[in-house]
Amino acid sequence: MNVVVVGGNGGIGSALVNVLAADPKINKLFSFSRCQGAAKTTCDKVIYGFVDLERESSIQQMGNSLEGEELDLVIVASGLLHDQDLKPEKSLRALQMANMQRLFMINSIAPALIAQQLIPKLRKRGRTVFAVISARVGSISDNRLGGWYSYRASKAALNMLLKTTAIEVNRTHPDAIICGLHPGTVDTSLSSPFQKNVPENKLFSPQQSAGYLLDVISKLESDDSGKVFAWDGDEIPA
Ligand SMILES: NC(=O)c1ccc[n+]([C@@H]2O[C@H](COP(=O)([O-])OP(=O)(O)OC[C@H]3O[C@@H](n4cnc5c(N)ncnc54)[C@H](OP(=O)(O)O)[C@@H]3O)[C@@H](O)[C@H]2O)c1
């Protein structure tokens, strides 16, 4: 199998790279991110590449660098909730156009452009998977608490882009599965400011979550394309 992880330097992304690197079924493992940092393994099947998801040309270059490869599995593990300039909004008053645009760029638009580049490289015959890490808070029907306007909306938009992609891809690649995944609440820099009220047994390590997600991916069937699944395999409603 040939596998791509986008966001391979993130908390969940680097755990996925480490688990996948140890899988003897995997021949080549491409890990793309802005920097490699601590995620770099010495395993020689891992090939590191650069991508900046805020630049369309960088996503195109990532696609070009995979010319001639036949991919079996793509996992997009990148995403943004907060950084030094941006916090999830608690109220309408906090909305700012530039922050909203950045979240939509990284969480919704970039995964769609990655799909544009990498889905044509999925193996034509046999089961293939294009999975993007979404979030339960992107479910409109599950939104009971409000808040986190842009993050929620960017993940809801991501889920719609994945559903639309699944419908198109089914015409040419009936065995390809396009899906969103909710990793649970995972102890990474993305969740660290928001872990206070999470019970200890509900906070997964990145390794735990990566294991759950790969298990869910391994059980997906063609009819699951276009849907979003949680770490335990349950479907998350739109
Ligand atoms: N942690 C949770 O509890 C949780 C819950 C639900 C959903 N999720 C989702 O899970 C996914 C992974 O999150 P995580 O917890 O592993 O967070 P993380 O450790 O912050 O990793 C996020 C990754 O996204 C990458 N990224 C952000 N902006 C980028 C850009 N412009 N270009 C290239 N890469 C960029 C980061 O790259 P750099 O390393 O270069 O900064 C980082 O590797 C996200 O989609 C998140 O929304 C997480």
PDB file of N, CA and C in Angstrom, residues 17-112:
ATOM      1  N   VAL A  17       1.454   8.767  11.422  1.00  0.00           N
ATOM      2  CA  VAL A  17       2.668   8.427  10.658  1.00  0.00           C
ATOM      3  C   VAL A  17       3.448   7.337  11.393  1.00  0.00           C
ATOM      4  N   ASN A  18       3.558   7.455  12.714  1.00  0.00           N
ATOM      5  CA  ASN A  18       4.335   6.463  13.465  1.00  0.00           C
ATOM      6  C   ASN A  18       3.695   5.072  13.426  1.00  0.00           C
ATOM      7  N   VAL A  19       2.354   5.040  13.570  1.00  0.00           N
ATOM      8  CA  VAL A  19       1.678   3.732  13.535  1.00  0.00           C
ATOM      9  C   VAL A  19       1.786   3.136  12.128  1.00  0.00           C
ATOM     10  N   LEU A  20       1.538   3.962  11.117  1.00  0.00           N
ATOM     11  CA  LEU A  20       1.553   3.455   9.731  1.00  0.00           C
ATOM     12  C   LEU A  20       2.954   3.010   9.310  1.00  0.00           C
ATOM     13  N   ALA A  21       3.983   3.719   9.814  1.00  0.00           N
ATOM     14  CA  ALA A  21       5.370   3.379   9.439  1.00  0.00           C
ATOM     15  C   ALA A  21       5.727   1.966   9.908  1.00  0.00           C
ATOM     16  N   ALA A  22       5.057   1.525  10.971  1.00  0.00           N
ATOM     17  CA  ALA A  22       5.371   0.192  11.517  1.00  0.00           C
ATOM     18  C   ALA A  22       4.541  -0.905  10.843  1.00  0.00           C
ATOM     19  N   ASP A  23       3.658  -0.529   9.916  1.00  0.00           N
ATOM     20  CA  ASP A  23       2.777  -1.516   9.281  1.00  0.00           C
ATOM     21  C   ASP A  23       3.489  -2.146   8.080  1.00  0.00           C
ATOM     22  N   PRO A  24       3.745  -3.458   8.135  1.00  0.00           N
ATOM     23  CA  PRO A  24       4.493  -4.092   7.042  1.00  0.00           C
ATOM     24  C   PRO A  24       3.758  -4.073   5.698  1.00  0.00           C
ATOM     25  N   LYS A  25       2.421  -3.842   5.719  1.00  0.00           N
ATOM     26  CA  LYS A  25       1.674  -3.804   4.451  1.00  0.00           C
ATOM     27  C   LYS A  25       1.960  -2.521   3.673  1.00  0.00           C
ATOM     28  N   ILE A  26       2.545  -1.535   4.367  1.00  0.00           N
ATOM     29  CA  ILE A  26       2.756  -0.235   3.709  1.00  0.00           C
ATOM     30  C   ILE A  26       4.138  -0.160   3.091  1.00  0.00           C
ATOM     31  N   ASN A  27       4.113   0.195   1.823  1.00  0.00           N
ATOM     32  CA  ASN A  27       5.330   0.249   1.032  1.00  0.00           C
ATOM     33  C   ASN A  27       5.952   1.645   1.124  1.00  0.00           C
ATOM     34  N   LYS A  28       5.152   2.656   0.709  1.00  0.00           N
ATOM     35  CA  LYS A  28       5.635   4.049   0.796  1.00  0.00           C
ATOM     36  C   LYS A  28       4.639   4.850   1.627  1.00  0.00           C
ATOM     37  N   LEU A  29       5.178   5.696   2.491  1.00  0.00           N
ATOM     38  CA  LEU A  29       4.348   6.548   3.346  1.00  0.00           C
ATOM     39  C   LEU A  29       4.824   7.989   3.180  1.00  0.00           C
ATOM     40  N   PHE A  30       3.981   8.815   2.551  1.00  0.00           N
ATOM     41  CA  PHE A  30       4.340  10.215   2.311  1.00  0.00           C
ATOM     42  C   PHE A  30       3.729  11.058   3.421  1.00  0.00           C
ATOM     43  N   SER A  31       4.542  11.873   4.078  1.00  0.00           N
ATOM     44  CA  SER A  31       4.055  12.742   5.149  1.00  0.00           C
ATOM     45  C   SER A  31       4.309  14.194   4.748  1.00  0.00           C
ATOM     46  N   PHE A  32       3.230  14.974   4.610  1.00  0.00           N
ATOM     47  CA  PHE A  32       3.371  16.379   4.198  1.00  0.00           C
ATOM     48  C   PHE A  32       3.007  17.312   5.350  1.00  0.00           C
ATOM     49  N   SER A  33       3.816  18.344   5.544  1.00  0.00           N
ATOM     50  CA  SER A  33       3.490  19.379   6.524  1.00  0.00           C
ATOM     51  C   SER A  33       4.368  20.595   6.254  1.00  0.00           C
ATOM     52  N   ARG A  34       4.173  21.636   7.078  1.00  0.00           N
ATOM     53  CA  ARG A  34       5.027  22.836   6.880  1.00  0.00           C
ATOM     54  C   ARG A  34       6.425  22.593   7.419  1.00  0.00           C
ATOM     55  N   CYS A  35       6.502  21.835   8.526  1.00  0.00           N
ATOM     56  CA  CYS A  35       7.831  21.513   9.070  1.00  0.00           C
ATOM     57  C   CYS A  35       7.757  20.096   9.627  1.00  0.00           C
ATOM     58  N   GLN A  36       8.891  19.446   9.793  1.00  0.00           N
ATOM     59  CA  GLN A  36       8.870  18.042  10.220  1.00  0.00           C
ATOM     60  C   GLN A  36       9.052  17.909  11.724  1.00  0.00           C
ATOM     61  N   GLY A  37       9.831  18.821  12.314  1.00  0.00           N
ATOM     62  CA  GLY A  37      10.007  18.843  13.763  1.00  0.00           C
ATOM     63  C   GLY A  37      10.285  17.477  14.352  1.00  0.00           C
ATOM     64  N   ALA A  38       9.617  17.217  15.474  1.00  0.00           N
ATOM     65  CA  ALA A  38       9.856  15.991  16.239  1.00  0.00           C
ATOM     66  C   ALA A  38       9.241  14.772  15.574  1.00  0.00           C
ATOM     67  N   ALA A  39       8.384  15.007  14.554  1.00  0.00           N
ATOM     68  CA  ALA A  39       7.648  13.876  13.972  1.00  0.00           C
ATOM     69  C   ALA A  39       8.523  13.003  13.100  1.00  0.00           C
ATOM     70  N   LYS A  40       9.730  13.459  12.783  1.00  0.00           N
ATOM     71  CA  LYS A  40      10.551  12.726  11.820  1.00  0.00           C
ATOM     72  C   LYS A  40      10.975  11.364  12.374  1.00  0.00           C
ATOM     73  N   THR A  41      10.650  10.304  11.643  1.00  0.00           N
ATOM     74  CA  THR A  41      11.111   8.972  12.055  1.00  0.00           C
ATOM     75  C   THR A  41      12.308   8.614  11.174  1.00  0.00           C
ATOM     76  N   THR A  42      13.040   7.610  11.589  1.00  0.00           N
ATOM     77  CA  THR A  42      14.196   7.203  10.779  1.00  0.00           C
ATOM     78  C   THR A  42      13.805   6.101   9.800  1.00  0.00           C
ATOM     79  N   CYS A  43      12.525   5.705   9.839  1.00  0.00           N
ATOM     80  CA  CYS A  43      12.057   4.623   8.979  1.00  0.00           C
ATOM     81  C   CYS A  43      12.184   5.048   7.511  1.00  0.00           C
ATOM     82  N   ASP A  44      12.851   4.209   6.691  1.00  0.00           N
ATOM     83  CA  ASP A  44      13.155   4.699   5.347  1.00  0.00           C
ATOM     84  C   ASP A  44      11.980   4.582   4.385  1.00  0.00           C
ATOM     85  N   LYS A  45      10.840   4.009   4.821  1.00  0.00           N
ATOM     86  CA  LYS A  45       9.678   4.037   3.924  1.00  0.00           C
ATOM     87  C   LYS A  45       8.926   5.379   4.012  1.00  0.00           C
ATOM     88  N   VAL A  46       9.291   6.226   5.005  1.00  0.00           N
ATOM     89  CA  VAL A  46       8.599   7.511   5.156  1.00  0.00           C
ATOM     90  C   VAL A  46       9.311   8.573   4.326  1.00  0.00           C
ATOM     91  N   ILE A  47       8.533   9.216   3.449  1.00  0.00           N
ATOM     92  CA  ILE A  47       9.085  10.248   2.563  1.00  0.00           C
ATOM     93  C   ILE A  47       8.438  11.573   2.968  1.00  0.00           C
ATOM     94  N   TYR A  48       9.259  12.529   3.361  1.00  0.00           N
ATOM     95  CA  TYR A  48       8.725  13.786   3.885  1.00  0.00           C
ATOM     96  C   TYR A  48       8.628  14.831   2.778  1.00  0.00           C
ATOM     97  N   GLY A  49       7.541  15.588   2.791  1.00  0.00           N
ATOM     98  CA  GLY A  49       7.363  16.657   1.814  1.00  0.00           C
ATOM     99  C   GLY A  49       6.776  17.878   2.485  1.00  0.00           C
ATOM    100  N   PHE A  50       6.890  19.012   1.799  1.00  0.00           N
ATOM    101  CA  PHE A  50       6.414  20.289   2.343  1.00  0.00           C
ATOM    102  C   PHE A  50       5.042  20.620   1.755  1.00  0.00           C
ATOM    103  N   VAL A  51       4.137  21.142   2.599  1.00  0.00           N
ATOM    104  CA  VAL A  51       2.928  21.774   2.063  1.00  0.00           C
ATOM    105  C   VAL A  51       2.486  22.901   2.993  1.00  0.00           C
ATOM    106  N   ASP A  52       2.108  24.029   2.382  1.00  0.00           N
ATOM    107  CA  ASP A  52       1.487  25.126   3.124  1.00  0.00           C
ATOM    108  C   ASP A  52       0.052  25.224   2.624  1.00  0.00           C
ATOM    109  N   LEU A  53      -0.880  24.885   3.494  1.00  0.00           N
ATOM    110  CA  LEU A  53      -2.281  24.768   3.073  1.00  0.00           C
ATOM    111  C   LEU A  53      -2.933  26.112   2.812  1.00  0.00           C
ATOM    112  N   GLU A  54      -2.233  27.197   3.120  1.00  0.00           N
ATOM    113  CA  GLU A  54      -2.811  28.512   2.810  1.00  0.00           C
ATOM    114  C   GLU A  54      -2.367  29.010   1.434  1.00  0.00           C
ATOM    115  N   ARG A  55      -1.637  28.167   0.692  1.00  0.00           N
ATOM    116  CA  ARG A  55      -1.217  28.553  -0.670  1.00  0.00           C
ATOM    117  C   ARG A  55      -1.634  27.453  -1.652  1.00  0.00           C
ATOM    118  N   GLU A  56      -2.494  27.839  -2.609  1.00  0.00           N
ATOM    119  CA  GLU A  56      -2.994  26.863  -3.582  1.00  0.00           C
ATOM    120  C   GLU A  56      -1.837  26.238  -4.364  1.00  0.00           C
ATOM    121  N   SER A  57      -0.822  27.080  -4.699  1.00  0.00           N
ATOM    122  CA  SER A  57       0.297  26.562  -5.500  1.00  0.00           C
ATOM    123  C   SER A  57       1.063  25.492  -4.722  1.00  0.00           C
ATOM    124  N   SER A  58       1.104  25.605  -3.406  1.00  0.00           N
ATOM    125  CA  SER A  58       1.814  24.616  -2.588  1.00  0.00           C
ATOM    126  C   SER A  58       1.057  23.282  -2.609  1.00  0.00           C
ATOM    127  N   ILE A  59      -0.277  23.359  -2.578  1.00  0.00           N
ATOM    128  CA  ILE A  59      -1.081  22.120  -2.640  1.00  0.00           C
ATOM    129  C   ILE A  59      -0.905  21.471  -4.022  1.00  0.00           C
ATOM    130  N   GLN A  60      -0.825  22.331  -5.063  1.00  0.00           N
ATOM    131  CA  GLN A  60      -0.589  21.779  -6.412  1.00  0.00           C
ATOM    132  C   GLN A  60       0.786  21.112  -6.494  1.00  0.00           C
ATOM    133  N   GLN A  61       1.797  21.761  -5.875  1.00  0.00           N
ATOM    134  CA  GLN A  61       3.151  21.168  -5.895  1.00  0.00           C
ATOM    135  C   GLN A  61       3.167  19.825  -5.173  1.00  0.00           C
ATOM    136  N   MET A  62       2.402  19.738  -4.088  1.00  0.00           N
ATOM    137  CA  MET A  62       2.311  18.453  -3.374  1.00  0.00           C
ATOM    138  C   MET A  62       1.766  17.386  -4.332  1.00  0.00           C
ATOM    139  N   GLY A  63       0.701  17.738  -5.068  1.00  0.00           N
ATOM    140  CA  GLY A  63       0.133  16.801  -6.051  1.00  0.00           C
ATOM    141  C   GLY A  63       1.169  16.433  -7.105  1.00  0.00           C
ATOM    142  N   ASN A  64       1.879  17.446  -7.633  1.00  0.00           N
ATOM    143  CA  ASN A  64       2.880  17.170  -8.681  1.00  0.00           C
ATOM    144  C   ASN A  64       3.980  16.248  -8.175  1.00  0.00           C
ATOM    145  N   SER A  65       4.331  16.402  -6.884  1.00  0.00           N
ATOM    146  CA  SER A  65       5.439  15.589  -6.350  1.00  0.00           C
ATOM    147  C   SER A  65       5.039  14.107  -6.262  1.00  0.00           C
ATOM    148  N   LEU A  66       3.735  13.822  -6.376  1.00  0.00           N
ATOM    149  CA  LEU A  66       3.272  12.425  -6.298  1.00  0.00           C
ATOM    150  C   LEU A  66       2.943  11.857  -7.678  1.00  0.00           C
ATOM    151  N   GLU A  67       3.382  12.584  -8.724  1.00  0.00           N
ATOM    152  CA  GLU A  67       3.131  12.131 -10.099  1.00  0.00           C
ATOM    153  C   GLU A  67       3.598  10.679 -10.274  1.00  0.00           C
ATOM    154  N   GLY A  68       2.737   9.847 -10.853  1.00  0.00           N
ATOM    155  CA  GLY A  68       3.126   8.452 -11.129  1.00  0.00           C
ATOM    156  C   GLY A  68       2.878   7.497  -9.967  1.00  0.00           C
ATOM    157  N   GLU A  69       2.550   8.045  -8.777  1.00  0.00           N
ATOM    158  CA  GLU A  69       2.286   7.150  -7.630  1.00  0.00           C
ATOM    159  C   GLU A  69       0.831   6.668  -7.692  1.00  0.00           C
ATOM    160  N   GLU A  70       0.590   5.441  -7.263  1.00  0.00           N
ATOM    161  CA  GLU A  70      -0.772   4.934  -7.116  1.00  0.00           C
ATOM    162  C   GLU A  70      -1.051   4.830  -5.624  1.00  0.00           C
ATOM    163  N   LEU A  71      -2.023   5.615  -5.157  1.00  0.00           N
ATOM    164  CA  LEU A  71      -2.265   5.710  -3.709  1.00  0.00           C
ATOM    165  C   LEU A  71      -3.427   4.816  -3.286  1.00  0.00           C
ATOM    166  N   ASP A  72      -3.286   4.236  -2.099  1.00  0.00           N
ATOM    167  CA  ASP A  72      -4.350   3.403  -1.539  1.00  0.00           C
ATOM    168  C   ASP A  72      -5.118   4.137  -0.446  1.00  0.00           C
ATOM    169  N   LEU A  73      -4.417   4.990   0.280  1.00  0.00           N
ATOM    170  CA  LEU A  73      -5.036   5.669   1.424  1.00  0.00           C
ATOM    171  C   LEU A  73      -4.452   7.068   1.559  1.00  0.00           C
ATOM    172  N   VAL A  74      -5.345   8.058   1.681  1.00  0.00           N
ATOM    173  CA  VAL A  74      -4.925   9.437   1.983  1.00  0.00           C
ATOM    174  C   VAL A  74      -5.647   9.847   3.261  1.00  0.00           C
ATOM    175  N   ILE A  75      -4.901  10.357   4.240  1.00  0.00           N
ATOM    176  CA  ILE A  75      -5.530  10.886   5.462  1.00  0.00           C
ATOM    177  C   ILE A  75      -5.097  12.343   5.609  1.00  0.00           C
ATOM    178  N   VAL A  76      -6.076  13.237   5.673  1.00  0.00           N
ATOM    179  CA  VAL A  76      -5.774  14.655   5.898  1.00  0.00           C
ATOM    180  C   VAL A  76      -5.975  14.907   7.391  1.00  0.00           C
ATOM    181  N   ALA A  77      -4.866  15.162   8.087  1.00  0.00           N
ATOM    182  CA  ALA A  77      -4.896  15.287   9.556  1.00  0.00           C
ATOM    183  C   ALA A  77      -4.535  16.708   9.984  1.00  0.00           C
ATOM    184  N   SER A  78      -4.609  17.636   9.044  1.00  0.00           N
ATOM    185  CA  SER A  78      -4.304  19.033   9.375  1.00  0.00           C
ATOM    186  C   SER A  78      -5.568  19.721   9.879  1.00  0.00           C
ATOM    187  N   GLY A  79      -5.433  20.885  10.450  1.00  0.00           N
ATOM    188  CA  GLY A  79      -6.600  21.643  10.892  1.00  0.00           C
ATOM    189  C   GLY A  79      -6.185  22.756  11.833  1.00  0.00           C
ATOM    190  N   LEU A  80      -7.108  23.699  12.019  1.00  0.00           N
ATOM    191  CA  LEU A  80      -6.829  24.857  12.885  1.00  0.00           C
ATOM    192  C   LEU A  80      -8.060  25.159  13.735  1.00  0.00           C
ATOM    193  N   LEU A  81      -7.812  25.405  15.027  1.00  0.00           N
ATOM    194  CA  LEU A  81      -8.881  25.858  15.932  1.00  0.00           C
ATOM    195  C   LEU A  81      -8.489  27.208  16.527  1.00  0.00           C
ATOM    196  N   HIS A  82      -7.218  27.336  16.890  1.00  0.00           N
ATOM    197  CA  HIS A  82      -6.751  28.576  17.514  1.00  0.00           C
ATOM    198  C   HIS A  82      -5.264  28.732  17.224  1.00  0.00           C
ATOM    199  N   ASP A  83      -4.776  29.935  17.307  1.00  0.00           N
ATOM    200  CA  ASP A  83      -3.322  30.186  17.341  1.00  0.00           C
ATOM    201  C   ASP A  83      -3.117  31.513  18.063  1.00  0.00           C
ATOM    202  N   GLN A  84      -1.933  32.097  17.939  1.00  0.00           N
ATOM    203  CA  GLN A  84      -1.678  33.307  18.734  1.00  0.00           C
ATOM    204  C   GLN A  84      -2.598  34.468  18.343  1.00  0.00           C
ATOM    205  N   ASP A  85      -3.138  34.455  17.106  1.00  0.00           N
ATOM    206  CA  ASP A  85      -3.975  35.581  16.647  1.00  0.00           C
ATOM    207  C   ASP A  85      -5.464  35.272  16.685  1.00  0.00           C
ATOM    208  N   LEU A  86      -5.807  34.055  16.982  1.00  0.00           N
ATOM    209  CA  LEU A  86      -7.179  33.628  16.689  1.00  0.00           C
ATOM    210  C   LEU A  86      -7.700  32.682  17.779  1.00  0.00           C
ATOM    211  N   LYS A  87      -8.904  32.988  18.289  1.00  0.00           N
ATOM    212  CA  LYS A  87      -9.515  32.147  19.339  1.00  0.00           C
ATOM    213  C   LYS A  87     -10.912  31.746  18.872  1.00  0.00           C
ATOM    214  N   PRO A  88     -11.409  30.558  19.245  1.00  0.00           N
ATOM    215  CA  PRO A  88     -12.780  30.215  18.847  1.00  0.00           C
ATOM    216  C   PRO A  88     -13.756  31.246  19.423  1.00  0.00           C
ATOM    217  N   GLU A  89     -14.703  31.693  18.596  1.00  0.00           N
ATOM    218  CA  GLU A  89     -15.599  32.780  19.010  1.00  0.00           C
ATOM    219  C   GLU A  89     -16.717  32.243  19.908  1.00  0.00           C
ATOM    220  N   LYS A  90     -16.943  32.962  21.054  1.00  0.00           N
ATOM    221  CA  LYS A  90     -18.042  32.563  21.946  1.00  0.00           C
ATOM    222  C   LYS A  90     -19.333  33.267  21.550  1.00  0.00           C
ATOM    223  N   SER A  91     -19.234  34.377  20.810  1.00  0.00           N
ATOM    224  CA  SER A  91     -20.446  35.135  20.480  1.00  0.00           C
ATOM    225  C   SER A  91     -20.289  35.768  19.106  1.00  0.00           C
ATOM    226  N   LEU A  92     -21.418  36.201  18.548  1.00  0.00           N
ATOM    227  CA  LEU A  92     -21.413  36.886  17.245  1.00  0.00           C
ATOM    228  C   LEU A  92     -20.480  38.091  17.267  1.00  0.00           C
ATOM    229  N   ARG A  93     -20.453  38.773  18.434  1.00  0.00           N
ATOM    230  CA  ARG A  93     -19.619  39.969  18.578  1.00  0.00           C
ATOM    231  C   ARG A  93     -18.150  39.695  18.270  1.00  0.00           C
ATOM    232  N   ALA A  94     -17.716  38.455  18.474  1.00  0.00           N
ATOM    233  CA  ALA A  94     -16.288  38.131  18.313  1.00  0.00           C
ATOM    234  C   ALA A  94     -15.901  37.811  16.867  1.00  0.00           C
ATOM    235  N   LEU A  95     -16.891  37.732  15.966  1.00  0.00           N
ATOM    236  CA  LEU A  95     -16.560  37.330  14.586  1.00  0.00           C
ATOM    237  C   LEU A  95     -15.685  38.379  13.897  1.00  0.00           C
ATOM    238  N   GLN A  96     -14.658  37.898  13.211  1.00  0.00           N
ATOM    239  CA  GLN A  96     -13.789  38.785  12.416  1.00  0.00           C
ATOM    240  C   GLN A  96     -13.543  38.115  11.077  1.00  0.00           C
ATOM    241  N   MET A  97     -13.715  38.896  10.010  1.00  0.00           N
ATOM    242  CA  MET A  97     -13.657  38.321   8.674  1.00  0.00           C
ATOM    243  C   MET A  97     -12.339  37.580   8.422  1.00  0.00           C
ATOM    244  N   ALA A  98     -11.210  38.175   8.797  1.00  0.00           N
ATOM    245  CA  ALA A  98      -9.910  37.565   8.469  1.00  0.00           C
ATOM    246  C   ALA A  98      -9.744  36.222   9.182  1.00  0.00           C
ATOM    247  N   ASN A  99     -10.198  36.156  10.443  1.00  0.00           N
ATOM    248  CA  ASN A  99     -10.076  34.895  11.191  1.00  0.00           C
ATOM    249  C   ASN A  99     -10.980  33.815  10.602  1.00  0.00           C
ATOM    250  N   MET A 100     -12.194  34.245  10.221  1.00  0.00           N
ATOM    251  CA  MET A 100     -13.128  33.277   9.625  1.00  0.00           C
ATOM    252  C   MET A 100     -12.553  32.735   8.321  1.00  0.00           C
ATOM    253  N   GLN A 101     -11.971  33.631   7.526  1.00  0.00           N
ATOM    254  CA  GLN A 101     -11.399  33.199   6.238  1.00  0.00           C
ATOM    255  C   GLN A 101     -10.273  32.188   6.453  1.00  0.00           C
ATOM    256  N   ARG A 102      -9.436  32.435   7.479  1.00  0.00           N
ATOM    257  CA  ARG A 102      -8.304  31.511   7.720  1.00  0.00           C
ATOM    258  C   ARG A 102      -8.795  30.124   8.104  1.00  0.00           C
ATOM    259  N   LEU A 103      -9.802  30.091   9.001  1.00  0.00           N
ATOM    260  CA  LEU A 103     -10.315  28.783   9.419  1.00  0.00           C
ATOM    261  C   LEU A 103     -10.938  28.039   8.244  1.00  0.00           C
ATOM    262  N   PHE A 104     -11.718  28.768   7.438  1.00  0.00           N
ATOM    263  CA  PHE A 104     -12.317  28.103   6.268  1.00  0.00           C
ATOM    264  C   PHE A 104     -11.229  27.660   5.294  1.00  0.00           C
ATOM    265  N   MET A 105     -10.185  28.469   5.142  1.00  0.00           N
ATOM    266  CA  MET A 105      -9.092  28.115   4.222  1.00  0.00           C
ATOM    267  C   MET A 105      -8.461  26.792   4.647  1.00  0.00           C
ATOM    268  N   ILE A 106      -8.107  26.692   5.921  1.00  0.00           N
ATOM    269  CA  ILE A 106      -7.351  25.509   6.378  1.00  0.00           C
ATOM    270  C   ILE A 106      -8.267  24.292   6.590  1.00  0.00           C
ATOM    271  N   ASN A 107      -9.473  24.524   7.146  1.00  0.00           N
ATOM    272  CA  ASN A 107     -10.315  23.378   7.520  1.00  0.00           C
ATOM    273  C   ASN A 107     -11.245  22.892   6.410  1.00  0.00           C
ATOM    274  N   SER A 108     -11.631  23.773   5.478  1.00  0.00           N
ATOM    275  CA  SER A 108     -12.593  23.344   4.452  1.00  0.00           C
ATOM    276  C   SER A 108     -11.990  23.412   3.047  1.00  0.00           C
ATOM    277  N   ILE A 109     -11.426  24.570   2.682  1.00  0.00           N
ATOM    278  CA  ILE A 109     -10.989  24.758   1.286  1.00  0.00           C
ATOM    279  C   ILE A 109      -9.762  23.891   0.991  1.00  0.00           C
ATOM    280  N   ALA A 110      -8.776  23.913   1.893  1.00  0.00           N
ATOM    281  CA  ALA A 110      -7.560  23.129   1.630  1.00  0.00           C
ATOM    282  C   ALA A 110      -7.866  21.629   1.457  1.00  0.00           C
ATOM    283  N   PRO A 111      -8.677  20.994   2.333  1.00  0.00           N
ATOM    284  CA  PRO A 111      -8.964  19.577   2.094  1.00  0.00           C
ATOM    285  C   PRO A 111      -9.628  19.322   0.733  1.00  0.00           C
ATOM    286  N   ALA A 112     -10.480  20.269   0.281  1.00  0.00           N
ATOM    287  CA  ALA A 112     -11.120  20.087  -1.036  1.00  0.00           C
ATOM    288  C   ALA A 112     -10.068  20.170  -2.146  1.00  0.00           C
TER     289      ALA A 112
END
